[in-house]
Structure formats: C-alpha cells, structure tokens
C-alpha cells in the first residue's frame, strides 16, 4: 500500500510496544525539563527552560507567536536536538532516544491523516506498526473510536469528514496505544470557535480517562485556562510563570502575563504606607485605595491589576471610588462592556453581567468606579 502523507507520522508507543502495555489506562510519565536551551545560529529560541511536569498532569504552553512553544515541544518529541540542558522522562534522560522510541502520542494542527485509508485504518496504523495482533488491535481501535464518538465513521475516508471530525481521528490515532505522554501542537486552531470549544472538553475528558501526561501548545488563552491543570506562560524563549489557571489569571507575576492572559486594567499608583497586610496606594488622580501587599515590593511606584469584571460602576461616589467619564458602552448579550476615562487620562474597562432593568450608561456621563480591596493585585 502506498502511503500518502503531508506530514511525518510518529508511531505512538514506539515499534517495540507490547500489547499488554496498551491494554490498560495507566498513569502518565513525569517529565523534567532542566535548563534546556535551543539555538538557531545566534538566535536563542529556548533559553534555559526549566519545567517539572507531574505524572498524569495536563500542562499547556501558552505564549505569543514566536515565544518558543513549538520549539520546546519539538525538543521533547525529539524532532530537534537540545543544545544545552537535559530532558528526563520518568527520571531517564531522553536526548539520545530517537523519536520513534520515545513512545509519545502526537497531534499536530494539520491532521496528517493517511488520505487513502479509512478512519479505522488510520487509527489502527500505530498498532499495526507495533506488530500488535489483529484481535487486540480491533478491540482497542473500537474502544478508542467510541471514546472519540467516531464509531459510526469507522469505514469513512478522511475526505468524507469535516475538519473537526478529522482532528478527532488524529487524536484517536495518537492515543490508541495509550502512550504515557501525549503532545499536542495547536490541534484546534484550524477549527471554528464552537467546534474548538466542544473538542476542548473532549480532550479534557480524554485526559482524565486515559491518565496520560498531556503537554498542549496554544496561543489561545481561553483554551489554556479551560483545559489545563497548569499553564506555563512563555515569552521570548523563556517560561515566565507556571501556575494553575486561576493563579495565572488572578495573580500574574508581571505585566506581560497580566496583559497576555485575559483583559486587564493596569493602574499606576504610588505607595503611601503599609497597613498590616495591605498597602495604601494613591492613583495619579490623587485617590487612595487599599490592596493586599505582595511578599516583596521594591520602590514607591507600583502597577495594580484589576480585572474588568471586578470593577463596579455607580452613579454616586463611595469610599475609595474614583470619578470617571463614560467613553463607550456596548451591549454584548450576556455582558455589558463599558470603557471609562479617569481624570488622569487612563482608560479602564468594565465588564458586568446583564441583568433585568439595567441600562447602558450614556457616553460622556459621569460615573464612579471602585473595586473591593482583594480585587486589586499589585504586580511586582
Ligand atoms: P507560533 O505560535 O507562531 O507557532 P511558537 O511560540 O511555537 O510560535 P516557535 O515556532 O517555537 O514559536 O519559534 C520560536 C522562534 O524560533 C521564532 O522566532 C522562530 O522564528 C524561530 N525558529 C523556529 N524554528 C526555527 C528554525 N528551524 N530555524 C531558525 N529559526 C527558527
């Protein structure tokens, strides 16, 4: 049979996998990335990256285009060689292990299916390559197709399927051998929003079912927040912060993470004094407010992050409120999106949920903006 394939396919599980390796859902591998560096000429694409991934964890690499996400994934997969540092899987260095012996499942943005094979043949391909018996392979393929809601499509050709269905086939093929590690590089970016959201949930459920370690690459912050146990935010070849999604969103370590993940209001303020666990701060407009004090703070000037949904607008002034003028107000269905301008010229974005009787404030009208003490996060 002639294989026609746009992209290389890696056989999940490796050629020396045994059937009893794949007959049960097991816990994934632990991965240690230690000071890993990759250079292209003088350009450093991965800069002394350190990341510990727990067995069975779902970790997402999130960052803007060119931040080094695919480079790191390729180093782990074995498509690229590291120039410095070490990658260990379950404690064993893997630098000298060839791609096909690493036994990882992989999914790419381009589905990379064999166009001249049916869905079932595509999914069974890694098992055939591993020499697994027909009976075992058939059983596992049927089980995996059912998991991915593809049972009715087993006999179809890829050309008869939508993009979302083809990506499901590619995912099914990547997990059919129950690899201990699954690497996914922007697998959903070619799909429309609705489909993306539904496959995100499927991947999340799949991860829970098979228990493998998942490393997922995306530049879509909502995808990362939805799916991950932890997110590693990357910029310029480095990991800037690794944390649980809610920590990344609520307590970003710097302006870059605050700005990249979610919408943010960054308010410049000066420290007036410390009051126990809080800082008393003064805005450029001369208004004071309190925020929880960070562990360390250097200098007198700080930036305070307040997420748009934490801001409160009122007609009347209140304690620690700041007067502002409405710049724009939009009704977006379930939320209202309102921009207000402070006397300092700073613009703040406010998002509030729609409720009965609520009216949009008129552009140009005066309002008072405030937030609770624990809603501000002082950035280091
Ligand atoms: P995207 O989201 O756009 O895929 P990314 O975060 O995955 O971006 P990488 O593909 O890892 O980024 O690329 C990181 C940097 O390394 C980029 O500046 C890219 O141009 C550079 N780079 C990647 N591969 C090569 C290569 N083979 N030769 C030279 N430079 C490369």
PDB file of N, CA, C and O in Angstrom, residues 29-87:
ATOM      1  N   UNK A  29       3.724   9.669  32.358  1.00  0.00           N
ATOM      2  CA  UNK A  29       5.115   9.829  32.794  1.00  0.00           C
ATOM      3  C   UNK A  29       5.332  11.199  33.424  1.00  0.00           C
ATOM      4  O   UNK A  29       4.687  12.172  33.045  1.00  0.00           O
ATOM      5  N   UNK A  30       6.280  11.248  34.336  1.00  0.00           N
ATOM      6  CA  UNK A  30       6.753  12.535  34.848  1.00  0.00           C
ATOM      7  C   UNK A  30       7.833  13.060  33.903  1.00  0.00           C
ATOM      8  O   UNK A  30       8.628  12.280  33.369  1.00  0.00           O
ATOM      9  N   UNK A  31       7.835  14.359  33.654  1.00  0.00           N
ATOM     10  CA  UNK A  31       8.811  14.945  32.715  1.00  0.00           C
ATOM     11  C   UNK A  31       9.565  16.061  33.433  1.00  0.00           C
ATOM     12  O   UNK A  31       8.948  16.918  34.071  1.00  0.00           O
ATOM     13  N   UNK A  32      10.887  16.024  33.326  1.00  0.00           N
ATOM     14  CA  UNK A  32      11.696  17.097  33.903  1.00  0.00           C
ATOM     15  C   UNK A  32      12.477  17.776  32.780  1.00  0.00           C
ATOM     16  O   UNK A  32      13.229  17.113  32.051  1.00  0.00           O
ATOM     17  N   UNK A  33      12.255  19.059  32.646  1.00  0.00           N
ATOM     18  CA  UNK A  33      12.985  19.852  31.647  1.00  0.00           C
ATOM     19  C   UNK A  33      13.905  20.765  32.445  1.00  0.00           C
ATOM     20  O   UNK A  33      13.442  21.573  33.256  1.00  0.00           O
ATOM     21  N   UNK A  34      15.216  20.567  32.251  1.00  0.00           N
ATOM     22  CA  UNK A  34      16.171  21.263  33.121  1.00  0.00           C
ATOM     23  C   UNK A  34      17.138  22.091  32.306  1.00  0.00           C
ATOM     24  O   UNK A  34      17.919  21.542  31.520  1.00  0.00           O
ATOM     25  N   UNK A  35      17.017  23.384  32.434  1.00  0.00           N
ATOM     26  CA  UNK A  35      17.941  24.326  31.766  1.00  0.00           C
ATOM     27  C   UNK A  35      18.063  24.067  30.272  1.00  0.00           C
ATOM     28  O   UNK A  35      19.167  24.170  29.710  1.00  0.00           O
ATOM     29  N   UNK A  36      16.972  23.734  29.633  1.00  0.00           N
ATOM     30  CA  UNK A  36      17.037  23.361  28.220  1.00  0.00           C
ATOM     31  C   UNK A  36      17.173  24.588  27.329  1.00  0.00           C
ATOM     32  O   UNK A  36      16.427  25.557  27.453  1.00  0.00           O
ATOM     33  N   UNK A  37      18.169  24.532  26.455  1.00  0.00           N
ATOM     34  CA  UNK A  37      18.463  25.644  25.555  1.00  0.00           C
ATOM     35  C   UNK A  37      18.489  25.139  24.122  1.00  0.00           C
ATOM     36  O   UNK A  37      18.954  24.026  23.849  1.00  0.00           O
ATOM     37  N   UNK A  38      17.901  25.943  23.218  1.00  0.00           N
ATOM     38  CA  UNK A  38      17.965  25.631  21.789  1.00  0.00           C
ATOM     39  C   UNK A  38      18.311  26.913  21.039  1.00  0.00           C
ATOM     40  O   UNK A  38      17.663  27.933  21.210  1.00  0.00           O
ATOM     41  N   UNK A  39      19.347  26.822  20.201  1.00  0.00           N
ATOM     42  CA  UNK A  39      19.745  27.990  19.400  1.00  0.00           C
ATOM     43  C   UNK A  39      19.570  27.687  17.927  1.00  0.00           C
ATOM     44  O   UNK A  39      19.801  26.557  17.484  1.00  0.00           O
ATOM     45  N   UNK A  40      19.145  28.699  17.172  1.00  0.00           N
ATOM     46  CA  UNK A  40      19.196  28.639  15.716  1.00  0.00           C
ATOM     47  C   UNK A  40      20.220  29.690  15.316  1.00  0.00           C
ATOM     48  O   UNK A  40      19.908  30.883  15.335  1.00  0.00           O
ATOM     49  N   UNK A  41      21.457  29.288  15.040  1.00  0.00           N
ATOM     50  CA  UNK A  41      22.525  30.257  14.815  1.00  0.00           C
ATOM     51  C   UNK A  41      22.725  31.045  16.099  1.00  0.00           C
ATOM     52  O   UNK A  41      22.866  30.467  17.177  1.00  0.00           O
ATOM     53  N   UNK A  42      22.674  32.383  15.974  1.00  0.00           N
ATOM     54  CA  UNK A  42      22.876  33.210  17.163  1.00  0.00           C
ATOM     55  C   UNK A  42      21.571  33.407  17.935  1.00  0.00           C
ATOM     56  O   UNK A  42      21.573  33.920  19.053  1.00  0.00           O
ATOM     57  N   UNK A  43      20.444  32.984  17.318  1.00  0.00           N
ATOM     58  CA  UNK A  43      19.143  33.237  17.940  1.00  0.00           C
ATOM     59  C   UNK A  43      18.808  32.148  18.970  1.00  0.00           C
ATOM     60  O   UNK A  43      18.911  30.958  18.681  1.00  0.00           O
ATOM     61  N   UNK A  44      18.432  32.585  20.171  1.00  0.00           N
ATOM     62  CA  UNK A  44      18.111  31.621  21.226  1.00  0.00           C
ATOM     63  C   UNK A  44      16.589  31.438  21.270  1.00  0.00           C
ATOM     64  O   UNK A  44      15.856  32.324  21.687  1.00  0.00           O
ATOM     65  N   UNK A  45      16.126  30.281  20.801  1.00  0.00           N
ATOM     66  CA  UNK A  45      14.680  30.034  20.731  1.00  0.00           C
ATOM     67  C   UNK A  45      14.144  29.459  22.038  1.00  0.00           C
ATOM     68  O   UNK A  45      12.977  29.646  22.377  1.00  0.00           O
ATOM     69  N   UNK A  46      15.007  28.743  22.769  1.00  0.00           N
ATOM     70  CA  UNK A  46      14.644  28.236  24.103  1.00  0.00           C
ATOM     71  C   UNK A  46      15.804  28.576  25.020  1.00  0.00           C
ATOM     72  O   UNK A  46      16.945  28.198  24.745  1.00  0.00           O
ATOM     73  N   UNK A  47      15.497  29.305  26.064  1.00  0.00           N
ATOM     74  CA  UNK A  47      16.561  29.907  26.859  1.00  0.00           C
ATOM     75  C   UNK A  47      16.553  29.357  28.289  1.00  0.00           C
ATOM     76  O   UNK A  47      15.776  29.812  29.128  1.00  0.00           O
ATOM     77  N   UNK A  48      17.330  28.336  28.524  1.00  0.00           N
ATOM     78  CA  UNK A  48      17.490  27.730  29.865  1.00  0.00           C
ATOM     79  C   UNK A  48      16.136  27.451  30.520  1.00  0.00           C
ATOM     80  O   UNK A  48      15.847  27.895  31.627  1.00  0.00           O
ATOM     81  N   UNK A  49      15.306  26.728  29.800  1.00  0.00           N
ATOM     82  CA  UNK A  49      13.947  26.461  30.283  1.00  0.00           C
ATOM     83  C   UNK A  49      13.950  25.350  31.330  1.00  0.00           C
ATOM     84  O   UNK A  49      14.588  24.305  31.148  1.00  0.00           O
ATOM     85  N   UNK A  50      13.252  25.610  32.429  1.00  0.00           N
ATOM     86  CA  UNK A  50      13.078  24.586  33.463  1.00  0.00           C
ATOM     87  C   UNK A  50      11.575  24.373  33.673  1.00  0.00           C
ATOM     88  O   UNK A  50      10.833  25.344  33.799  1.00  0.00           O
ATOM     89  N   UNK A  51      11.161  23.123  33.667  1.00  0.00           N
ATOM     90  CA  UNK A  51       9.742  22.821  33.894  1.00  0.00           C
ATOM     91  C   UNK A  51       9.632  21.381  34.378  1.00  0.00           C
ATOM     92  O   UNK A  51      10.191  20.477  33.770  1.00  0.00           O
ATOM     93  N   UNK A  52       8.916  21.204  35.484  1.00  0.00           N
ATOM     94  CA  UNK A  52       8.663  19.859  36.017  1.00  0.00           C
ATOM     95  C   UNK A  52       7.213  19.520  35.781  1.00  0.00           C
ATOM     96  O   UNK A  52       6.338  20.255  36.233  1.00  0.00           O
ATOM     97  N   UNK A  53       6.942  18.447  35.074  1.00  0.00           N
ATOM     98  CA  UNK A  53       5.555  18.055  34.800  1.00  0.00           C
ATOM     99  C   UNK A  53       5.284  16.753  35.548  1.00  0.00           C
ATOM    100  O   UNK A  53       6.041  15.776  35.424  1.00  0.00           O
ATOM    101  N   UNK A  54       4.238  16.756  36.333  1.00  0.00           N
ATOM    102  CA  UNK A  54       3.912  15.583  37.162  1.00  0.00           C
ATOM    103  C   UNK A  54       3.281  14.480  36.315  1.00  0.00           C
ATOM    104  O   UNK A  54       2.618  14.769  35.307  1.00  0.00           O
ATOM    105  N   UNK A  55       3.440  13.218  36.733  1.00  0.00           N
ATOM    106  CA  UNK A  55       2.782  12.131  36.002  1.00  0.00           C
ATOM    107  C   UNK A  55       1.280  12.379  35.913  1.00  0.00           C
ATOM    108  O   UNK A  55       0.629  12.671  36.915  1.00  0.00           O
ATOM    109  N   UNK A  56       0.736  12.289  34.708  1.00  0.00           N
ATOM    110  CA  UNK A  56      -0.711  12.438  34.533  1.00  0.00           C
ATOM    111  C   UNK A  56      -1.211  13.861  34.503  1.00  0.00           C
ATOM    112  O   UNK A  56      -2.417  14.099  34.419  1.00  0.00           O
ATOM    113  N   UNK A  57      -0.286  14.828  34.529  1.00  0.00           N
ATOM    114  CA  UNK A  57      -0.713  16.229  34.543  1.00  0.00           C
ATOM    115  C   UNK A  57      -1.056  16.718  33.131  1.00  0.00           C
ATOM    116  O   UNK A  57      -0.548  16.182  32.147  1.00  0.00           O
ATOM    117  N   UNK A  58      -1.907  17.735  33.049  1.00  0.00           N
ATOM    118  CA  UNK A  58      -2.218  18.396  31.781  1.00  0.00           C
ATOM    119  C   UNK A  58      -1.605  19.787  31.849  1.00  0.00           C
ATOM    120  O   UNK A  58      -2.110  20.667  32.550  1.00  0.00           O
ATOM    121  N   UNK A  59      -0.496  19.968  31.143  1.00  0.00           N
ATOM    122  CA  UNK A  59       0.207  21.259  31.172  1.00  0.00           C
ATOM    123  C   UNK A  59       0.118  21.893  29.793  1.00  0.00           C
ATOM    124  O   UNK A  59       0.303  21.225  28.775  1.00  0.00           O
ATOM    125  N   UNK A  60      -0.190  23.179  29.769  1.00  0.00           N
ATOM    126  CA  UNK A  60      -0.273  23.906  28.499  1.00  0.00           C
ATOM    127  C   UNK A  60       0.853  24.920  28.413  1.00  0.00           C
ATOM    128  O   UNK A  60       1.110  25.656  29.367  1.00  0.00           O
ATOM    129  N   UNK A  61       1.520  24.945  27.239  1.00  0.00           N
ATOM    130  CA  UNK A  61       2.481  26.005  26.951  1.00  0.00           C
ATOM    131  C   UNK A  61       1.706  27.098  26.233  1.00  0.00           C
ATOM    132  O   UNK A  61       1.150  26.869  25.162  1.00  0.00           O
ATOM    133  N   UNK A  62       1.651  28.273  26.839  1.00  0.00           N
ATOM    134  CA  UNK A  62       0.871  29.382  26.299  1.00  0.00           C
ATOM    135  C   UNK A  62       1.798  30.567  26.068  1.00  0.00           C
ATOM    136  O   UNK A  62       2.604  30.899  26.942  1.00  0.00           O
ATOM    137  N   UNK A  63       1.697  31.173  24.899  1.00  0.00           N
ATOM    138  CA  UNK A  63       2.543  32.353  24.660  1.00  0.00           C
ATOM    139  C   UNK A  63       2.284  32.898  23.280  1.00  0.00           C
ATOM    140  O   UNK A  63       1.647  32.230  22.441  1.00  0.00           O
ATOM    141  N   UNK A  64       2.759  34.115  23.013  1.00  0.00           N
ATOM    142  CA  UNK A  64       2.544  34.703  21.691  1.00  0.00           C
ATOM    143  C   UNK A  64       3.337  33.970  20.627  1.00  0.00           C
ATOM    144  O   UNK A  64       4.215  33.156  20.933  1.00  0.00           O
ATOM    145  N   UNK A  65       3.028  34.274  19.382  1.00  0.00           N
ATOM    146  CA  UNK A  65       3.734  33.661  18.269  1.00  0.00           C
ATOM    147  C   UNK A  65       5.236  33.938  18.392  1.00  0.00           C
ATOM    148  O   UNK A  65       5.645  35.059  18.689  1.00  0.00           O
ATOM    149  N   UNK A  66       6.030  32.901  18.207  1.00  0.00           N
ATOM    150  CA  UNK A  66       7.488  33.065  18.254  1.00  0.00           C
ATOM    151  C   UNK A  66       8.072  32.976  19.654  1.00  0.00           C
ATOM    152  O   UNK A  66       9.281  33.166  19.836  1.00  0.00           O
ATOM    153  N   UNK A  67       7.250  32.640  20.661  1.00  0.00           N
ATOM    154  CA  UNK A  67       7.782  32.622  22.030  1.00  0.00           C
ATOM    155  C   UNK A  67       8.547  31.342  22.348  1.00  0.00           C
ATOM    156  O   UNK A  67       9.206  31.252  23.384  1.00  0.00           O
ATOM    157  N   UNK A  68       8.459  30.332  21.469  1.00  0.00           N
ATOM    158  CA  UNK A  68       9.267  29.131  21.671  1.00  0.00           C
ATOM    159  C   UNK A  68       8.471  27.905  22.071  1.00  0.00           C
ATOM    160  O   UNK A  68       9.060  26.873  22.430  1.00  0.00           O
ATOM    161  N   UNK A  69       7.149  27.957  21.964  1.00  0.00           N
ATOM    162  CA  UNK A  69       6.302  26.834  22.402  1.00  0.00           C
ATOM    163  C   UNK A  69       6.562  25.585  21.569  1.00  0.00           C
ATOM    164  O   UNK A  69       6.813  24.505  22.088  1.00  0.00           O
ATOM    165  N   UNK A  70       6.504  25.757  20.233  1.00  0.00           N
ATOM    166  CA  UNK A  70       6.700  24.594  19.356  1.00  0.00           C
ATOM    167  C   UNK A  70       8.130  24.080  19.474  1.00  0.00           C
ATOM    168  O   UNK A  70       8.375  22.868  19.446  1.00  0.00           O
ATOM    169  N   UNK A  71       9.064  24.993  19.627  1.00  0.00           N
ATOM    170  CA  UNK A  71      10.463  24.575  19.796  1.00  0.00           C
ATOM    171  C   UNK A  71      10.580  23.639  20.995  1.00  0.00           C
ATOM    172  O   UNK A  71      11.185  22.556  20.902  1.00  0.00           O
ATOM    173  N   UNK A  72       9.977  24.025  22.113  1.00  0.00           N
ATOM    174  CA  UNK A  72      10.080  23.193  23.317  1.00  0.00           C
ATOM    175  C   UNK A  72       9.401  21.838  23.101  1.00  0.00           C
ATOM    176  O   UNK A  72       9.933  20.790  23.482  1.00  0.00           O
ATOM    177  N   UNK A  73       8.236  21.868  22.439  1.00  0.00           N
ATOM    178  CA  UNK A  73       7.523  20.610  22.168  1.00  0.00           C
ATOM    179  C   UNK A  73       8.356  19.704  21.252  1.00  0.00           C
ATOM    180  O   UNK A  73       8.456  18.496  21.467  1.00  0.00           O
ATOM    181  N   UNK A  74       8.983  20.317  20.242  1.00  0.00           N
ATOM    182  CA  UNK A  74       9.812  19.547  19.310  1.00  0.00           C
ATOM    183  C   UNK A  74      11.045  18.951  19.993  1.00  0.00           C
ATOM    184  O   UNK A  74      11.501  17.859  19.641  1.00  0.00           O
ATOM    185  N   UNK A  75      11.584  19.669  20.953  1.00  0.00           N
ATOM    186  CA  UNK A  75      12.733  19.141  21.698  1.00  0.00           C
ATOM    187  C   UNK A  75      12.305  17.918  22.510  1.00  0.00           C
ATOM    188  O   UNK A  75      13.024  16.918  22.580  1.00  0.00           O
ATOM    189  N   UNK A  76      11.109  18.012  23.073  1.00  0.00           N
ATOM    190  CA  UNK A  76      10.601  16.905  23.867  1.00  0.00           C
ATOM    191  C   UNK A  76      10.280  15.701  22.960  1.00  0.00           C
ATOM    192  O   UNK A  76      10.595  14.565  23.284  1.00  0.00           O
ATOM    193  N   UNK A  77       9.686  16.005  21.802  1.00  0.00           N
ATOM    194  CA  UNK A  77       9.324  14.936  20.865  1.00  0.00           C
ATOM    195  C   UNK A  77      10.554  14.276  20.258  1.00  0.00           C
ATOM    196  O   UNK A  77      10.516  13.120  19.859  1.00  0.00           O
ATOM    197  N   UNK A  78      11.646  15.037  20.165  1.00  0.00           N
ATOM    198  CA  UNK A  78      12.863  14.512  19.541  1.00  0.00           C
ATOM    199  C   UNK A  78      13.036  14.967  18.097  1.00  0.00           C
ATOM    200  O   UNK A  78      13.945  14.507  17.406  1.00  0.00           O
ATOM    201  N   UNK A  79      12.173  15.879  17.610  1.00  0.00           N
ATOM    202  CA  UNK A  79      12.339  16.411  16.248  1.00  0.00           C
ATOM    203  C   UNK A  79      13.522  17.371  16.172  1.00  0.00           C
ATOM    204  O   UNK A  79      14.036  17.644  15.099  1.00  0.00           O
ATOM    205  N   UNK A  80      13.905  17.937  17.287  1.00  0.00           N
ATOM    206  CA  UNK A  80      15.060  18.837  17.377  1.00  0.00           C
ATOM    207  C   UNK A  80      15.957  18.335  18.500  1.00  0.00           C
ATOM    208  O   UNK A  80      15.464  17.730  19.449  1.00  0.00           O
ATOM    209  N   UNK A  81      17.243  18.670  18.374  1.00  0.00           N
ATOM    210  CA  UNK A  81      18.178  18.279  19.439  1.00  0.00           C
ATOM    211  C   UNK A  81      18.433  19.461  20.362  1.00  0.00           C
ATOM    212  O   UNK A  81      18.534  20.595  19.894  1.00  0.00           O
ATOM    213  N   UNK A  82      18.534  19.187  21.648  1.00  0.00           N
ATOM    214  CA  UNK A  82      18.807  20.285  22.581  1.00  0.00           C
ATOM    215  C   UNK A  82      20.278  20.689  22.470  1.00  0.00           C
ATOM    216  O   UNK A  82      21.151  19.861  22.181  1.00  0.00           O
ATOM    217  N   UNK A  83      20.544  21.981  22.653  1.00  0.00           N
ATOM    218  CA  UNK A  83      21.932  22.476  22.636  1.00  0.00           C
ATOM    219  C   UNK A  83      22.515  22.544  24.039  1.00  0.00           C
ATOM    220  O   UNK A  83      23.722  22.661  24.215  1.00  0.00           O
ATOM    221  N   UNK A  84      21.643  22.534  25.032  1.00  0.00           N
ATOM    222  CA  UNK A  84      22.126  22.585  26.420  1.00  0.00           C
ATOM    223  C   UNK A  84      21.022  22.122  27.341  1.00  0.00           C
ATOM    224  O   UNK A  84      19.844  22.193  26.991  1.00  0.00           O
ATOM    225  N   UNK A  85      21.406  21.641  28.521  1.00  0.00           N
ATOM    226  CA  UNK A  85      20.408  21.183  29.479  1.00  0.00           C
ATOM    227  C   UNK A  85      19.995  19.749  29.230  1.00  0.00           C
ATOM    228  O   UNK A  85      20.609  19.043  28.409  1.00  0.00           O
ATOM    229  N   UNK A  86      18.959  19.318  29.916  1.00  0.00           N
ATOM    230  CA  UNK A  86      18.565  17.901  29.852  1.00  0.00           C
ATOM    231  C   UNK A  86      17.046  17.753  29.978  1.00  0.00           C
ATOM    232  O   UNK A  86      16.401  18.509  30.691  1.00  0.00           O
ATOM    233  N   UNK A  87      16.527  16.759  29.233  1.00  0.00           N
ATOM    234  CA  UNK A  87      15.113  16.403  29.401  1.00  0.00           C
ATOM    235  C   UNK A  87      15.075  14.965  29.928  1.00  0.00           C
ATOM    236  O   UNK A  87      15.707  14.076  29.346  1.00  0.00           O
TER     237      UNK A  87
END
